[in-house]
Short mmCIF file of C-alpha atoms in Angstrom, two decimals:
data_model
loop_
_atom_site.label_atom_id
_atom_site.label_comp_id
_atom_site.label_asym_id
_atom_site.label_seq_id
_atom_site.Cartn_x
_atom_site.Cartn_y
_atom_site.Cartn_z
CA MET A 1 51.14 104.02 166.03
CA ASP A 2 52.99 100.71 165.58
CA ALA A 3 50.22 99.50 163.26
CA PHE A 4 50.60 102.65 161.18
CA PHE A 5 54.32 102.03 160.71
CA LEU A 6 53.59 98.43 159.71
CA LEU A 7 51.28 99.71 156.97
CA ILE A 8 53.85 102.10 155.51
CA PRO A 9 55.57 99.48 153.28
CA PHE A 10 52.19 98.38 151.90
CA LEU A 11 51.03 101.94 151.25
CA SER A 12 54.28 103.15 149.74
CA ILE A 13 54.22 100.84 146.72
CA PRO A 14 50.75 101.89 145.44
CA LEU A 15 51.76 105.52 146.06
CA TYR A 16 54.97 104.98 144.12
CA LEU A 17 53.05 103.39 141.25
CA TRP A 18 50.49 106.19 141.21
CA LEU A 19 53.21 108.85 141.07
CA SER A 20 54.98 106.78 138.43
CA LEU A 21 51.87 106.82 136.26
CA GLU A 22 51.51 110.56 136.68
CA ALA A 23 55.17 111.07 135.76
CA ARG A 24 54.78 109.01 132.58
CA GLU A 25 51.66 110.86 131.52
CA SER A 26 53.35 114.21 132.20
CA TYR A 27 56.27 113.06 130.05
CA LEU A 28 53.95 112.17 127.16
CA GLU A 29 52.08 115.48 127.40
CA GLU A 30 55.41 117.31 127.40
CA ILE A 31 56.75 115.68 124.22
CA CYS A 32 53.35 115.97 122.48
CA VAL A 33 52.92 119.69 123.22
CA HIS A 34 53.00 120.52 119.50
CA TYR A 35 49.84 118.43 119.09
CA SER A 36 48.05 120.10 121.99
CA ASP A 37 44.83 120.29 119.99
CA GLY A 38 44.78 116.50 120.02
CA THR A 39 42.85 114.39 122.52
CA TYR A 40 44.53 112.77 125.53
CA ARG A 41 42.84 109.75 127.04
CA ARG A 42 43.43 106.80 129.33
CA PRO A 43 41.76 103.60 128.05
CA VAL A 44 41.93 102.21 131.61
CA SER A 45 41.66 104.12 134.90
CA PRO A 46 44.85 104.64 136.97
CA VAL A 47 43.54 102.34 139.73
CA GLN A 48 42.92 99.52 137.23
CA GLN A 49 46.35 100.14 135.68
CA ILE A 50 48.00 99.71 139.06
CA LEU A 51 46.02 96.58 139.87
CA ARG A 52 46.72 95.02 136.48
CA GLY A 53 50.35 96.05 136.46
CA LYS A 54 50.10 97.72 133.06
CA GLY A 55 48.45 100.63 131.30
CA SER A 56 48.58 103.03 128.39
CA TYR A 57 47.97 106.66 127.50
CA LEU A 58 46.83 107.84 124.06
CA VAL A 59 47.29 111.08 122.15
CA GLN A 60 45.51 111.72 118.86
CA GLY A 61 46.82 114.21 116.34
CA LYS A 62 47.09 115.12 112.67
CA HIS A 63 50.12 115.94 110.53
CA LEU A 64 50.35 116.63 106.79
CA GLY A 65 46.66 115.87 106.55
CA ARG A 66 47.03 112.40 108.07
CA SER A 67 45.57 111.35 111.41
CA PHE A 68 47.83 109.46 113.79
CA VAL A 69 47.93 108.12 117.34
CA VAL A 70 50.77 108.14 119.86
CA GLU A 71 50.35 105.38 122.43
CA TYR A 72 52.57 105.25 125.52
CA ARG A 73 52.45 101.77 127.09
CA TYR A 74 53.94 100.98 130.47
CA GLY A 75 53.86 98.00 132.77
CA TRP A 76 55.47 96.18 135.66
CA LYS A 77 56.68 92.60 135.98
CA HIS A 78 53.66 91.76 138.10
CA ALA A 79 50.39 93.37 139.07
CA ALA A 80 50.87 95.62 142.10
CA TRP A 81 48.94 93.42 144.51
CA GLN A 82 51.22 90.45 143.65
CA ARG A 83 54.58 92.13 143.99
CA PHE A 84 54.86 93.94 147.30
CA THR A 85 58.36 92.54 147.83
CA ASN A 86 59.64 93.25 144.30
CA GLU A 87 61.38 96.38 143.14
CA PRO A 88 59.17 98.25 140.65
CA ALA A 89 60.49 97.63 137.13
CA PRO A 90 58.54 99.60 134.51
CA ASN A 91 58.60 98.37 130.94
CA GLU A 92 57.87 101.25 128.59
CA GLU A 93 57.11 101.55 124.89
CA LEU A 94 56.02 104.48 122.77
CA GLU A 95 54.24 103.64 119.52
CA ILE A 96 53.32 106.03 116.71
CA ARG A 97 50.82 104.66 114.21
CA PHE A 98 49.34 106.00 111.00
CA PRO A 99 46.46 104.26 109.19
CA VAL A 100 47.40 103.08 105.68
CA ILE A 101 45.85 100.94 102.98
CA GLN A 102 47.96 97.81 103.42
CA LYS A 103 49.47 96.18 100.32
CA PHE A 104 52.10 94.01 101.99
CA TRP A 105 53.17 93.13 105.50
CA LEU A 106 56.55 94.54 106.52
CA ARG A 107 58.56 94.31 109.73
CA MET A 108 61.94 95.86 110.51
CA ILE A 109 63.80 95.43 113.80
CA PRO A 110 67.40 96.35 114.75
CA GLN A 111 70.09 93.83 113.84
CA LYS A 112 71.82 92.20 116.81
CA GLU A 113 75.15 90.41 116.71
CA ASP A 114 73.95 87.23 118.44
CA GLU A 115 70.90 86.71 116.20
CA THR A 116 70.64 84.35 113.23
CA PRO A 117 67.38 85.49 111.64
CA GLU A 118 65.44 83.22 109.31
CA ALA A 119 63.93 84.31 105.98
CA GLU A 120 65.55 87.72 106.27
CA ILE A 121 65.30 90.10 103.32
CA LYS A 122 68.50 91.72 102.04
CA ILE A 123 67.89 94.77 99.89
CA GLY A 124 71.51 95.36 98.87
CA ILE A 125 71.96 98.66 100.71
CA PRO A 126 74.50 98.27 103.57
CA VAL A 127 73.13 101.06 105.76
CA ILE A 128 69.82 99.13 105.94
CA ASP A 129 71.03 95.50 105.68
CA ASP A 130 73.71 95.94 108.35
CA ASN A 131 71.40 97.60 110.85
CA TYR A 132 67.99 95.93 110.43
CA ILE A 133 66.37 92.52 110.15
CA ILE A 134 63.65 92.77 107.52
CA HIS A 135 60.73 90.41 106.94
CA SER A 136 57.79 90.62 104.55
CA ASN A 137 55.19 88.36 102.99
CA GLN A 138 55.99 89.93 99.59
CA VAL A 139 59.77 90.00 99.35
CA LYS A 140 60.11 91.68 95.95
CA ALA A 141 57.52 94.33 96.77
CA ALA A 142 59.23 95.16 100.06
CA ALA A 143 62.70 95.23 98.48
CA ASP A 144 61.56 97.44 95.58
CA PHE A 145 59.86 99.84 97.96
CA LEU A 146 62.69 100.04 100.50
CA THR A 147 65.38 100.62 97.86
CA SER A 148 63.63 103.71 96.52
CA SER A 149 65.44 106.94 97.36
CA VAL A 150 62.37 108.50 99.01
CA ALA A 151 61.71 105.53 101.33
CA LEU A 152 65.41 105.37 102.26
CA TYR A 153 65.49 109.08 103.05
CA HIS A 154 62.60 108.86 105.49
CA LEU A 155 63.89 105.62 107.06
CA GLN A 156 67.22 107.26 107.81
CA ARG A 157 65.41 110.06 109.65
CA LEU A 158 64.17 107.47 112.15
CA TYR A 159 65.82 105.46 114.90
CA PHE A 160 63.37 102.82 116.08
CA ASP A 161 63.11 99.45 117.80
CA ARG A 162 60.40 98.15 115.49
CA LEU A 163 58.72 99.32 112.29
CA GLU A 164 55.78 97.40 110.93
CA ILE A 165 53.04 97.72 108.33
CA TYR A 166 50.41 95.49 109.88
CA ARG A 167 46.62 95.37 110.09
CA GLY A 168 46.16 98.62 108.21
CA PHE A 169 48.65 100.69 110.19
CA LEU A 170 52.21 101.90 109.77
CA ARG A 171 53.53 101.38 113.30
CA VAL A 172 56.85 102.43 114.81
CA THR A 173 57.86 101.46 118.34
CA PHE A 174 60.49 103.02 120.62
CA VAL A 175 61.47 101.09 123.78
CA LYS A 176 62.07 102.99 127.04
CA PRO A 177 61.82 106.42 125.38
CA ALA A 178 62.15 108.49 128.57
CA ALA A 179 65.31 106.66 129.66
CA ARG A 180 66.80 107.25 126.20
CA SER A 181 65.93 110.98 126.33
CA PHE A 182 63.35 110.77 123.55
CA THR A 183 62.27 114.41 123.35
CA GLN A 184 59.57 116.57 121.79
CA TYR A 185 61.94 117.18 118.86
CA ASP A 186 62.43 113.42 118.36
CA LEU A 187 58.68 112.83 118.36
CA GLU A 188 57.96 115.63 115.89
CA ARG A 189 60.75 114.49 113.57
CA SER A 190 59.46 110.90 113.74
CA VAL A 191 55.85 111.94 113.09
CA ASP A 192 56.93 114.01 110.08
CA ALA A 193 59.04 111.17 108.65
CA LEU A 194 56.28 108.59 109.17
CA ALA A 195 53.57 110.77 107.61
CA SER A 196 55.74 111.21 104.51
CA PHE A 197 56.67 107.51 104.52
CA ALA A 198 52.97 106.55 104.64
CA ASP A 199 52.15 108.99 101.81
CA TYR A 200 54.91 107.54 99.64
CA TYR A 201 53.86 103.94 100.41
CA GLU A 202 50.31 104.61 99.25
CA ALA A 203 51.48 106.65 96.23
CA GLN A 204 53.80 103.85 95.08
CA MET A 205 50.96 101.38 95.52
CA ARG A 206 48.84 103.40 93.10
CA LEU A 207 51.68 103.70 90.56
CA THR A 208 52.61 100.00 90.55
CA VAL A 209 51.36 98.36 87.37
CA SER A 210 52.55 94.74 87.52
CA VAL A 211 50.86 92.46 90.04
CA LEU A 212 53.35 90.53 92.15
CA THR A 213 52.80 86.89 93.04
CA ALA A 214 50.08 86.34 95.61
CA HIS A 215 50.90 84.43 98.81
CA ASP A 216 50.41 80.69 99.36
CA GLY A 217 47.04 80.93 101.13
CA THR A 218 48.05 79.46 104.50
CA VAL A 219 48.34 82.79 106.35
CA CYS A 220 46.17 85.88 105.95
CA PRO A 221 48.48 88.60 104.54
CA TYR A 222 46.62 91.30 106.48
CA CYS A 223 46.38 89.99 110.05
CA ARG A 224 49.13 87.31 109.85
CA CYS A 225 46.81 84.65 111.32
CA GLY A 226 46.21 81.23 109.80
CA LEU A 227 43.55 80.72 107.13
CA ASN A 228 40.99 77.93 107.44
CA ALA A 229 38.39 78.19 104.69
CA ALA A 230 36.42 75.30 106.18
CA ALA A 231 35.93 77.04 109.53
CA GLU A 232 35.80 80.77 108.75
CA ALA A 233 34.68 83.16 106.04
CA VAL A 234 37.42 83.95 103.52
CA VAL A 235 37.59 86.02 100.34
CA THR A 236 39.62 85.26 97.20
CA CYS A 237 40.66 88.25 95.10
CA LYS A 238 39.22 87.83 91.60
CA HIS A 239 42.11 89.80 90.12
CA CYS A 240 45.20 88.10 91.61
CA GLY A 241 43.95 85.15 93.69
CA THR A 242 45.07 86.41 97.10
CA ILE A 243 43.07 84.85 99.95
CA LEU A 244 42.15 86.88 103.06
CA HIS A 245 39.74 86.63 105.94
CA GLU A 246 36.49 88.27 104.90
CA SER A 247 36.71 90.59 107.92
CA CYS A 248 40.28 91.59 106.98
CA TRP A 249 39.25 92.39 103.40
CA THR A 250 36.44 94.55 104.75
CA GLU A 251 38.76 96.32 107.21
CA ASN A 252 41.42 97.06 104.58
CA GLY A 253 38.89 97.89 101.89
CA GLN A 254 40.81 96.14 99.10
CA CYS A 255 43.28 93.39 98.19
CA THR A 256 46.62 93.33 100.02
CA THR A 257 48.82 92.30 97.07
CA TRP A 258 51.24 94.95 95.79
CA GLY A 259 50.15 96.10 92.34
CA CYS A 260 46.65 94.63 92.52
CA SER A 261 43.95 97.20 91.82
CA ALA A 262 41.11 95.16 93.34
#
């Protein structure tokens, strides 16, 4: 009997983590009920999630004719087997992502008082400039796009911790959604705004006539990794001169420079 009581502390933590996983997955299923015809899946088994100290849960859906994925990521400071004496501390993120044909990299994160961001874009609209730090590899393209009334309308329907157009996806991240009472309504409103935002992004790309200046060739504009033509296969756009990894060009299906029709 004494041995059993000694085992209780060691058994309680895995049990807590298991129930914690189930609670998170139940939360995701609850807020995604509108997309119940979608597919729910765990990329990694619950046991492996507990042992690794992190995991994710995916929901696939479709809205306004566009496919999207909701990924709920959660983790602990350490893998379970390393942290028997630590208080469980889940880190949670919910990401919604829509595939897009990428024509420039864009990142927006909330403005914080103690930050002094470098190379920040100012678009001249206080409601955006005062609340977000904006970066892009094509400053004029990003500014022109974000100052359009349609893009602004959909942005103001969202409250996010990170928005990025990166590696062929429009991605929006919400940190600790359950703790912030992120509900089914919030998810559906966000999905609707993002689907429309993605549609407008691709529509503007098709309407743009002038080709903006290509980047300097040191960083791939698609994956944001360094370019080394001597060590890896690269492609140079014949129309505007933009240089990408060959694999990135293939993945995106075309040039990443705003206004380039190649």
